[in-house]
PDB file of C-alpha atoms and ligand atoms in Angstrom:
ATOM      1  CA  UNK A   1       0.061  -0.037  -0.019  1.00 56.00           C
ATOM      2  CA  UNK A   2       1.595   3.211  -1.063  1.00 87.00           C
ATOM      3  CA  UNK A   3      -0.974   5.965  -0.982  1.00 95.00           C
ATOM      4  CA  UNK A   4      -1.655   8.208   1.932  1.00 97.00           C
ATOM      5  CA  UNK A   5      -4.577   8.116   4.144  1.00 98.00           C
ATOM      6  CA  UNK A   6      -5.535  11.480   5.799  1.00 98.00           C
ATOM      7  CA  UNK A   7      -8.513  11.769   8.180  1.00 99.00           C
ATOM      8  CA  UNK A   8     -10.359  14.976   9.190  1.00 99.00           C
ATOM      9  CA  UNK A   9     -11.988  14.739  12.671  1.00 98.00           C
ATOM     10  CA  UNK A  10     -13.777  16.977  15.047  1.00 98.00           C
ATOM     11  CA  UNK A  11     -17.064  17.828  16.658  1.00 97.00           C
ATOM     12  CA  UNK A  12     -20.088  19.012  14.629  1.00 94.00           C
ATOM     13  CA  UNK A  13     -19.558  22.161  12.885  1.00 95.00           C
ATOM     14  CA  UNK A  14     -15.747  22.176  13.283  1.00 98.00           C
ATOM     15  CA  UNK A  15     -15.286  22.700   9.516  1.00 98.00           C
ATOM     16  CA  UNK A  16     -14.274  19.303   8.291  1.00 98.00           C
ATOM     17  CA  UNK A  17     -16.326  19.336   5.137  1.00 97.00           C
ATOM     18  CA  UNK A  18     -15.141  22.905   4.319  1.00 98.00           C
ATOM     19  CA  UNK A  19     -11.443  22.051   4.900  1.00 98.00           C
ATOM     20  CA  UNK A  20     -11.465  18.638   3.298  1.00 98.00           C
ATOM     21  CA  UNK A  21     -12.855  20.148   0.012  1.00 98.00           C
ATOM     22  CA  UNK A  22     -10.244  22.895  -0.017  1.00 98.00           C
ATOM     23  CA  UNK A  23      -7.464  20.491   0.866  1.00 98.00           C
ATOM     24  CA  UNK A  24      -8.494  18.159  -2.006  1.00 98.00           C
ATOM     25  CA  UNK A  25      -8.438  21.073  -4.525  1.00 97.00           C
ATOM     26  CA  UNK A  26      -5.039  22.075  -3.291  1.00 96.00           C
ATOM     27  CA  UNK A  27      -3.697  18.501  -3.372  1.00 96.00           C
ATOM     28  CA  UNK A  28      -5.032  18.036  -6.878  1.00 94.00           C
ATOM     29  CA  UNK A  29      -2.656  20.820  -8.104  1.00 91.00           C
ATOM     30  CA  UNK A  30       0.027  18.338  -7.154  1.00 84.00           C
ATOM     31  CA  UNK A  31      -1.493  15.026  -8.205  1.00 81.00           C
ATOM     32  CA  UNK A  32      -4.773  15.656 -10.239  1.00 78.00           C
ATOM     33  CA  UNK A  33      -6.882  12.561 -10.261  1.00 76.00           C
ATOM     34  CA  UNK A  34      -5.091  10.811  -7.466  1.00 92.00           C
ATOM     35  CA  UNK A  35      -7.035  12.629  -4.796  1.00 96.00           C
ATOM     36  CA  UNK A  36     -10.121  10.885  -3.381  1.00 97.00           C
ATOM     37  CA  UNK A  37     -12.608  12.548  -0.975  1.00 98.00           C
ATOM     38  CA  UNK A  38     -14.870  10.352   1.128  1.00 98.00           C
ATOM     39  CA  UNK A  39     -16.795  10.243   4.438  1.00 98.00           C
ATOM     40  CA  UNK A  40     -18.082   8.130   7.219  1.00 98.00           C
ATOM     41  CA  UNK A  41     -20.754   7.122   7.695  1.00 98.00           C
ATOM     42  CA  UNK A  42     -21.802   6.936   4.013  1.00 98.00           C
ATOM     43  CA  UNK A  43     -18.744   6.572   1.709  1.00 98.00           C
ATOM     44  CA  UNK A  44     -20.259   3.681  -0.183  1.00 98.00           C
ATOM     45  CA  UNK A  45     -23.683   2.815  -1.612  1.00 98.00           C
ATOM     46  CA  UNK A  46     -24.333   0.496   1.309  1.00 98.00           C
ATOM     47  CA  UNK A  47     -22.856   3.056   3.672  1.00 98.00           C
ATOM     48  CA  UNK A  48     -25.257   5.780   2.392  1.00 97.00           C
ATOM     49  CA  UNK A  49     -28.177   3.508   3.453  1.00 96.00           C
ATOM     50  CA  UNK A  50     -26.544   2.797   6.722  1.00 95.00           C
ATOM     51  CA  UNK A  51     -26.063   6.522   7.164  1.00 95.00           C
ATOM     52  CA  UNK A  52     -29.674   7.354   6.595  1.00 91.00           C
ATOM     53  CA  UNK A  53     -30.569   4.639   9.228  1.00 89.00           C
ATOM     54  CA  UNK A  54     -28.180   6.108  11.752  1.00 88.00           C
ATOM     55  CA  UNK A  55     -28.818   9.801  11.441  1.00 86.00           C
ATOM     56  CA  UNK A  56     -32.283  10.103  10.200  1.00 75.00           C
ATOM     57  CA  UNK A  57     -34.565   6.976  10.359  1.00 66.00           C
ATOM     58  CA  UNK A  58     -33.826   5.210  13.636  1.00 62.00           C
ATOM     59  CA  UNK A  59     -34.202   8.118  15.932  1.00 64.00           C
ATOM     60  CA  UNK A  60     -34.124   7.035  19.557  1.00 66.00           C
ATOM     61  CA  UNK A  61     -34.854   3.336  18.774  1.00 77.00           C
ATOM     62  CA  UNK A  62     -31.187   2.342  18.072  1.00 84.00           C
ATOM     63  CA  UNK A  63     -29.385   0.844  20.970  1.00 88.00           C
ATOM     64  CA  UNK A  64     -25.885   1.983  21.747  1.00 89.00           C
ATOM     65  CA  UNK A  65     -24.540  -1.466  20.788  1.00 93.00           C
ATOM     66  CA  UNK A  66     -26.421  -1.601  17.536  1.00 93.00           C
ATOM     67  CA  UNK A  67     -25.283   1.941  16.733  1.00 93.00           C
ATOM     68  CA  UNK A  68     -21.713   0.866  17.296  1.00 96.00           C
ATOM     69  CA  UNK A  69     -21.989  -2.105  14.961  1.00 97.00           C
ATOM     70  CA  UNK A  70     -23.729  -0.054  12.240  1.00 96.00           C
ATOM     71  CA  UNK A  71     -20.784   2.329  12.343  1.00 98.00           C
ATOM     72  CA  UNK A  72     -18.498  -0.747  12.180  1.00 98.00           C
ATOM     73  CA  UNK A  73     -20.449  -2.180   9.246  1.00 98.00           C
ATOM     74  CA  UNK A  74     -20.310   1.118   7.306  1.00 98.00           C
ATOM     75  CA  UNK A  75     -16.448   1.060   7.849  1.00 98.00           C
ATOM     76  CA  UNK A  76     -15.871  -2.409   6.981  1.00 98.00           C
ATOM     77  CA  UNK A  77     -17.519  -1.937   3.605  1.00 98.00           C
ATOM     78  CA  UNK A  78     -15.780   1.411   3.072  1.00 98.00           C
ATOM     79  CA  UNK A  79     -12.307   0.076   3.807  1.00 98.00           C
ATOM     80  CA  UNK A  80     -12.586  -2.933   1.683  1.00 98.00           C
ATOM     81  CA  UNK A  81     -14.406  -1.590  -1.284  1.00 98.00           C
ATOM     82  CA  UNK A  82     -12.914   1.954  -1.493  1.00 98.00           C
ATOM     83  CA  UNK A  83     -10.222   3.048   0.927  1.00 98.00           C
ATOM     84  CA  UNK A  84      -7.801   0.065   0.527  1.00 98.00           C
ATOM     85  CA  UNK A  85      -8.115  -0.089  -3.395  1.00 98.00           C
ATOM     86  CA  UNK A  86      -7.284   3.565  -3.721  1.00 97.00           C
ATOM     87  CA  UNK A  87      -4.462   3.406  -1.226  1.00 97.00           C
ATOM     88  CA  UNK A  88      -3.053   0.366  -3.190  1.00 97.00           C
ATOM     89  CA  UNK A  89      -3.102   2.438  -6.316  1.00 96.00           C
ATOM     90  CA  UNK A  90      -0.989   5.170  -4.711  1.00 95.00           C
ATOM     91  CA  UNK A  91      -3.845   7.652  -4.187  1.00 96.00           C
ATOM     92  CA  UNK A  92      -4.284  10.317  -1.555  1.00 97.00           C
ATOM     93  CA  UNK A  93      -7.541   9.318   0.190  1.00 98.00           C
ATOM     94  CA  UNK A  94      -9.164  12.253   2.382  1.00 98.00           C
ATOM     95  CA  UNK A  95     -11.767  10.931   4.699  1.00 98.00           C
ATOM     96  CA  UNK A  96     -14.241  12.941   6.824  1.00 98.00           C
ATOM     97  CA  UNK A  97     -14.230  10.926  10.057  1.00 98.00           C
ATOM     98  CA  UNK A  98     -12.863   7.384  10.648  1.00 98.00           C
ATOM     99  CA  UNK A  99     -12.062   5.327  13.756  1.00 98.00           C
ATOM    100  CA  UNK A 100     -11.282   8.054  16.095  1.00 98.00           C
ATOM    101  CA  UNK A 101     -15.023   9.255  15.641  1.00 98.00           C
ATOM    102  CA  UNK A 102     -16.099   5.863  16.974  1.00 98.00           C
ATOM    103  CA  UNK A 103     -13.825   6.175  20.004  1.00 98.00           C
ATOM    104  CA  UNK A 104     -14.803   9.767  20.698  1.00 98.00           C
ATOM    105  CA  UNK A 105     -18.601   9.459  19.995  1.00 97.00           C
ATOM    106  CA  UNK A 106     -19.394   5.862  21.035  1.00 97.00           C
ATOM    107  CA  UNK A 107     -16.570   5.533  23.587  1.00 97.00           C
ATOM    108  CA  UNK A 108     -16.348   9.048  25.337  1.00 98.00           C
ATOM    109  CA  UNK A 109     -19.666  10.258  24.411  1.00 96.00           C
ATOM    110  CA  UNK A 110     -21.880   7.226  24.990  1.00 94.00           C
ATOM    111  CA  UNK A 111     -19.623   5.646  27.530  1.00 96.00           C
ATOM    112  CA  UNK A 112     -19.155   2.398  25.553  1.00 95.00           C
ATOM    113  CA  UNK A 113     -16.207   0.151  26.694  1.00 95.00           C
ATOM    114  CA  UNK A 114     -13.174   1.323  24.756  1.00 97.00           C
ATOM    115  CA  UNK A 115     -11.662  -2.167  24.434  1.00 97.00           C
ATOM    116  CA  UNK A 116     -14.796  -3.314  22.704  1.00 96.00           C
ATOM    117  CA  UNK A 117     -14.587  -0.299  20.323  1.00 97.00           C
ATOM    118  CA  UNK A 118     -11.093  -1.161  19.523  1.00 98.00           C
ATOM    119  CA  UNK A 119     -12.105  -4.819  18.565  1.00 98.00           C
ATOM    120  CA  UNK A 120     -14.961  -3.400  16.299  1.00 98.00           C
ATOM    121  CA  UNK A 121     -12.561  -0.998  14.696  1.00 98.00           C
ATOM    122  CA  UNK A 122     -10.000  -3.732  14.272  1.00 98.00           C
ATOM    123  CA  UNK A 123     -12.587  -5.999  12.576  1.00 98.00           C
ATOM    124  CA  UNK A 124     -13.870  -3.261  10.359  1.00 98.00           C
ATOM    125  CA  UNK A 125     -10.429  -1.960   9.329  1.00 98.00           C
ATOM    126  CA  UNK A 126      -8.136  -4.982   9.322  1.00 98.00           C
ATOM    127  CA  UNK A 127      -5.788  -2.775  11.267  1.00 97.00           C
ATOM    128  CA  UNK A 128      -5.756   0.127   8.777  1.00 98.00           C
ATOM    129  CA  UNK A 129      -4.983   3.488  10.457  1.00 98.00           C
ATOM    130  CA  UNK A 130      -4.736   7.048   9.153  1.00 98.00           C
ATOM    131  CA  UNK A 131      -1.310   8.072   8.131  1.00 98.00           C
ATOM    132  CA  UNK A 132      -2.359  11.601   9.481  1.00 98.00           C
ATOM    133  CA  UNK A 133      -5.466  12.776  11.389  1.00 98.00           C
ATOM    134  CA  UNK A 134      -6.185  16.484  11.311  1.00 98.00           C
ATOM    135  CA  UNK A 135      -8.271  17.222  14.449  1.00 99.00           C
ATOM    136  CA  UNK A 136     -10.246  20.391  13.943  1.00 98.00           C
ATOM    137  CA  UNK A 137     -10.713  21.412  17.507  1.00 98.00           C
ATOM    138  CA  UNK A 138     -13.520  23.742  18.404  1.00 98.00           C
ATOM    139  CA  UNK A 139     -15.747  24.630  21.460  1.00 97.00           C
ATOM    140  CA  UNK A 140     -18.916  22.491  20.985  1.00 96.00           C
ATOM    141  CA  UNK A 141     -21.357  25.278  21.504  1.00 94.00           C
ATOM    142  CA  UNK A 142     -19.782  27.301  18.563  1.00 96.00           C
ATOM    143  CA  UNK A 143     -19.788  24.113  16.338  1.00 95.00           C
ATOM    144  CA  UNK A 144     -23.453  23.311  17.097  1.00 91.00           C
ATOM    145  CA  UNK A 145     -24.451  26.924  16.492  1.00 92.00           C
ATOM    146  CA  UNK A 146     -22.853  26.816  13.057  1.00 92.00           C
ATOM    147  CA  UNK A 147     -24.711  23.618  12.226  1.00 89.00           C
ATOM    148  CA  UNK A 148     -28.090  24.409  13.699  1.00 84.00           C
ATOM    149  CA  UNK A 149     -28.508  27.353  11.459  1.00 85.00           C
ATOM    150  CA  UNK A 150     -28.567  25.112   8.438  1.00 80.00           C
ATOM    151  CA  UNK A 151     -31.959  23.543   9.566  1.00 75.00           C
ATOM    152  CA  UNK A 152     -33.414  20.437  11.316  1.00 68.00           C
ATOM    153  CA  UNK A 153     -30.707  18.736  13.489  1.00 71.00           C
ATOM    154  CA  UNK A 154     -30.050  15.098  12.929  1.00 73.00           C
ATOM    155  CA  UNK A 155     -30.303  12.485  15.764  1.00 67.00           C
ATOM    156  CA  UNK A 156     -26.645  12.977  16.906  1.00 71.00           C
ATOM    157  CA  UNK A 157     -26.847  16.757  16.844  1.00 69.00           C
ATOM    158  CA  UNK A 158     -29.884  16.640  19.126  1.00 73.00           C
ATOM    159  CA  UNK A 159     -27.744  14.842  21.802  1.00 73.00           C
ATOM    160  CA  UNK A 160     -27.201  16.983  24.969  1.00 87.00           C
ATOM    161  CA  UNK A 161     -24.277  19.407  25.136  1.00 89.00           C
ATOM    162  CA  UNK A 162     -22.422  17.392  27.623  1.00 93.00           C
ATOM    163  CA  UNK A 163     -22.476  14.439  25.314  1.00 94.00           C
ATOM    164  CA  UNK A 164     -20.644  16.684  22.703  1.00 95.00           C
ATOM    165  CA  UNK A 165     -18.298  17.964  25.442  1.00 96.00           C
ATOM    166  CA  UNK A 166     -17.209  14.308  26.318  1.00 97.00           C
ATOM    167  CA  UNK A 167     -16.673  13.767  22.590  1.00 98.00           C
ATOM    168  CA  UNK A 168     -14.363  16.707  22.531  1.00 98.00           C
ATOM    169  CA  UNK A 169     -12.483  15.417  25.549  1.00 98.00           C
ATOM    170  CA  UNK A 170     -12.344  12.128  23.757  1.00 98.00           C
ATOM    171  CA  UNK A 171     -10.453  13.741  20.943  1.00 98.00           C
ATOM    172  CA  UNK A 172      -8.047  15.442  23.305  1.00 98.00           C
ATOM    173  CA  UNK A 173      -7.342  12.069  24.921  1.00 98.00           C
ATOM    174  CA  UNK A 174      -6.645  10.458  21.630  1.00 98.00           C
ATOM    175  CA  UNK A 175      -4.372  13.307  20.519  1.00 98.00           C
ATOM    176  CA  UNK A 176      -2.445  12.880  23.818  1.00 98.00           C
ATOM    177  CA  UNK A 177      -2.127   9.243  23.161  1.00 97.00           C
ATOM    178  CA  UNK A 178      -1.092   9.347  19.442  1.00 98.00           C
ATOM    179  CA  UNK A 179       0.956  12.626  19.008  1.00 97.00           C
ATOM    180  CA  UNK A 180       2.492  11.464  15.965  1.00 96.00           C
ATOM    181  CA  UNK A 181      -0.684  10.609  14.043  1.00 98.00           C
ATOM    182  CA  UNK A 182      -3.061  13.183  15.302  1.00 98.00           C
ATOM    183  CA  UNK A 183      -2.437  17.019  14.862  1.00 98.00           C
ATOM    184  CA  UNK A 184      -4.683  19.468  16.730  1.00 98.00           C
ATOM    185  CA  UNK A 185      -5.684  22.463  14.793  1.00 98.00           C
ATOM    186  CA  UNK A 186      -7.564  25.424  16.287  1.00 98.00           C
ATOM    187  CA  UNK A 187     -10.752  25.518  14.231  1.00 98.00           C
ATOM    188  CA  UNK A 188     -12.004  28.812  15.736  1.00 98.00           C
ATOM    189  CA  UNK A 189     -10.369  30.916  13.075  1.00 98.00           C
ATOM    190  CA  UNK A 190     -10.929  32.176   9.655  1.00 98.00           C
ATOM    191  CA  UNK A 191     -11.309  29.282   7.257  1.00 98.00           C
ATOM    192  CA  UNK A 192      -8.441  30.562   5.079  1.00 98.00           C
ATOM    193  CA  UNK A 193      -6.074  30.652   7.965  1.00 98.00           C
ATOM    194  CA  UNK A 194      -6.948  27.112   8.966  1.00 98.00           C
ATOM    195  CA  UNK A 195      -6.475  25.990   5.228  1.00 98.00           C
ATOM    196  CA  UNK A 196      -3.085  27.553   5.159  1.00 98.00           C
ATOM    197  CA  UNK A 197      -2.017  25.695   8.373  1.00 98.00           C
ATOM    198  CA  UNK A 198      -3.298  22.295   6.949  1.00 98.00           C
ATOM    199  CA  UNK A 199      -1.207  22.841   3.716  1.00 97.00           C
ATOM    200  CA  UNK A 200       1.883  23.708   5.905  1.00 97.00           C
ATOM    201  CA  UNK A 201       1.336  20.467   7.771  1.00 98.00           C
ATOM    202  CA  UNK A 202       1.018  18.561   4.652  1.00 97.00           C
ATOM    203  CA  UNK A 203       4.093  20.153   2.984  1.00 95.00           C
ATOM    204  CA  UNK A 204       6.132  19.181   6.101  1.00 96.00           C
ATOM    205  CA  UNK A 205       5.335  15.433   5.581  1.00 96.00           C
ATOM    206  CA  UNK A 206       7.313  15.445   2.241  1.00 90.00           C
ATOM    207  CA  UNK A 207       4.443  13.144   0.791  1.00 93.00           C
ATOM    208  CA  UNK A 208       3.741  15.519  -2.148  1.00 90.00           C
ATOM    209  CA  UNK A 209       5.452  14.985  -5.438  1.00 83.00           C
ATOM    210  CA  UNK A 210       7.565  17.734  -6.907  1.00 80.00           C
ATOM    211  CA  UNK A 211       5.254  20.226  -8.672  1.00 74.00           C
ATOM    212  CA  UNK A 212       5.894  20.698 -12.399  1.00 59.00           C
ATOM    213  CA  UNK A 213       6.768  24.198 -13.003  1.00 54.00           C
ATOM    214  CA  UNK A 214       4.117  25.873 -15.413  1.00 50.00           C
ATOM    215  CA  UNK A 215       5.371  26.826 -18.827  1.00 51.00           C
TER     216      UNK A 215
HETATM  217  N1  Z5A R 301     -20.401   9.430  14.095  1.00 76.64           N
HETATM  218  C1  Z5A R 301     -20.330   8.492  15.190  1.00 76.64           C
HETATM  219  O1  Z5A R 301     -20.978   8.796  16.114  1.00 76.64           O
HETATM  220  N2  Z5A R 301     -19.362   7.500  15.171  1.00 76.64           N
HETATM  221  C2  Z5A R 301     -18.703   7.265  14.114  1.00 76.64           C
HETATM  222  O2  Z5A R 301     -17.930   6.286  14.022  1.00 76.64           O
HETATM  223  C3  Z5A R 301     -18.737   8.089  12.890  1.00 76.64           C
HETATM  224  C4  Z5A R 301     -19.638   9.163  12.989  1.00 76.64           C
HETATM  225  C5  Z5A R 301     -17.973   7.755  11.635  1.00 76.64           C
HETATM  226  C6  Z5A R 301     -21.899  12.214  11.151  1.00 76.64           C
HETATM  227  O3  Z5A R 301     -22.535  13.400  10.966  1.00 76.64           O
HETATM  228  C7  Z5A R 301     -22.432  11.833  12.489  1.00 76.64           C
HETATM  229  O4  Z5A R 301     -21.977  10.528  12.723  1.00 76.64           O
HETATM  230  C8  Z5A R 301     -21.698  12.814  13.509  1.00 76.64           C
HETATM  231  C9  Z5A R 301     -20.800  11.810  14.337  1.00 76.64           C
HETATM  232  C10 Z5A R 301     -21.434  10.497  14.068  1.00 76.64           C
HETATM  233  N3  Z5A R 301     -22.509  13.106  14.552  1.00 76.64           N
HETATM  234  N4  Z5A R 301     -23.013  14.324  14.617  1.00 76.64           N
HETATM  235  N5  Z5A R 301     -23.970  15.122  14.738  1.00 76.64           N
HETATM  236  P1  Z5A R 301     -22.252  14.287   9.612  1.00 76.64           P
HETATM  237  O5  Z5A R 301     -21.286  13.724   8.719  1.00 76.64           O
HETATM  238  O6  Z5A R 301     -23.550  14.724   9.143  1.00 76.64           O
HETATM  239  O7  Z5A R 301     -21.704  15.641  10.422  1.00 76.64           O
HETATM  240  P2  Z5A R 301     -20.308  16.085  10.664  1.00 76.64           P
HETATM  241  O8  Z5A R 301     -19.300  15.093  10.409  1.00 76.64           O
HETATM  242  O9  Z5A R 301     -20.344  16.459  12.155  1.00 76.64           O
HETATM  243  O10 Z5A R 301     -20.235  17.332   9.764  1.00 76.64           O
HETATM  244  P3  Z5A R 301     -20.900  18.784   9.947  1.00 76.64           P
HETATM  245  O11 Z5A R 301     -21.927  18.857  11.060  1.00 76.64           O
HETATM  246  O12 Z5A R 301     -21.402  19.055   8.594  1.00 76.64           O
HETATM  247  O13 Z5A R 301     -19.801  19.614  10.360  1.00 76.64           O
HETATM  248  P4  Z5A R 301     -18.341  19.891   9.722  1.00 76.64           P
HETATM  249  O14 Z5A R 301     -18.286  19.063   8.377  1.00 76.64           O
HETATM  250  O15 Z5A R 301     -17.317  19.776  10.652  1.00 76.64           O
HETATM  251  O16 Z5A R 301     -18.319  21.442   9.219  1.00 76.64           O
HETATM  252  P5  Z5A R 301     -18.768  22.122   7.842  1.00 76.64           P
HETATM  253  O17 Z5A R 301     -19.936  21.542   7.124  1.00 76.64           O
HETATM  254  O18 Z5A R 301     -17.656  22.433   7.046  1.00 76.64           O
HETATM  255  O19 Z5A R 301     -19.189  23.637   8.431  1.00 76.64           O
HETATM  256  C11 Z5A R 301     -20.333  23.746   9.193  1.00 76.64           C
HETATM  257  C12 Z5A R 301     -20.851  25.217   9.004  1.00 76.64           C
HETATM  258  O20 Z5A R 301     -19.936  26.104   9.421  1.00 76.64           O
HETATM  259  C13 Z5A R 301     -20.906  25.689   7.528  1.00 76.64           C
HETATM  260  O21 Z5A R 301     -22.005  26.546   7.550  1.00 76.64           O
HETATM  261  C14 Z5A R 301     -19.744  26.389   7.220  1.00 76.64           C
HETATM  262  O22 Z5A R 301     -19.778  27.216   6.244  1.00 76.64           O
HETATM  263  C15 Z5A R 301     -19.287  26.900   8.591  1.00 76.64           C
HETATM  264  N6  Z5A R 301     -17.863  27.036   8.847  1.00 76.64           N
HETATM  265  C16 Z5A R 301     -16.886  26.138   8.460  1.00 76.64           C
HETATM  266  N7  Z5A R 301     -15.664  26.560   8.880  1.00 76.64           N
HETATM  267  C17 Z5A R 301     -15.872  27.745   9.560  1.00 76.64           C
HETATM  268  C18 Z5A R 301     -15.059  28.632  10.219  1.00 76.64           C
HETATM  269  N8  Z5A R 301     -13.741  28.395  10.280  1.00 76.64           N
HETATM  270  N9  Z5A R 301     -15.566  29.800  10.734  1.00 76.64           N
HETATM  271  C19 Z5A R 301     -16.945  29.889  10.762  1.00 76.64           C
HETATM  272  N10 Z5A R 301     -17.713  29.116  10.071  1.00 76.64           N
HETATM  273  C20 Z5A R 301     -17.345  28.018   9.507  1.00 76.64           C
END
């Protein structure tokens, strides 16, 4: 496997979607078609159906154990049918959320046993980890304000504020445990400033091929 797997993480409204799109456009100026943008849940056809179940349809009916397994099922399909094949081809795969979301939301947020979450993640990914995780860190109330203006909140967004605060603490714990893999980025700044920082981080990795000079 020779591609690079870059994951964007953070609480709701942290700016992952905004930053992942801008990062992809910027990376494409180096590698054109070799940049793939995807997300969890919902990166595959099956995943889109799981996403709808998880975020819209099941409402409060879904048990925490079922929820954990549905995220795991979405990820297993995603890794096998999309992420690994692209990494094998040498592509950059930019993913909006991955295993750390499950640890932060189902583990720290829901209080689910972390060892069990690790087992589900291991089954779903076969051991695949990100090469780099960009954690966009933001006060949860700022993030929720950003997303609530866009309309009806989904099932997860409706969770109590202390749930989202535990999720944020989960990301902090993960960043402490994996300082080489997870980079914390202050997401309470102008999107342009955040994008400039992301580009600097990626340039430092030396993963980018030399850019051809324009004629
Ligand atoms: N989940 C889980 O529990 N377990 C798992 O294993 C996985 C997921 C994989 C996915 O929801 C849900 O699934 C999520 C966790 C759970 N729970 N919730 N809720 P999603 O994919 O629909 O939502 P999201 O990932 O949280 O994305 P989001 O809410 O769309 O936020 P975002 O992508 O981080 O932000 P954005 O769309 O780029 O920006 C949001 C708004 O803020 C938008 O109007 C922007 O224009 C604005 N914005 C962006 N950046 C800025 C800055 N810097 N300043 C000001 N305004 C900004």
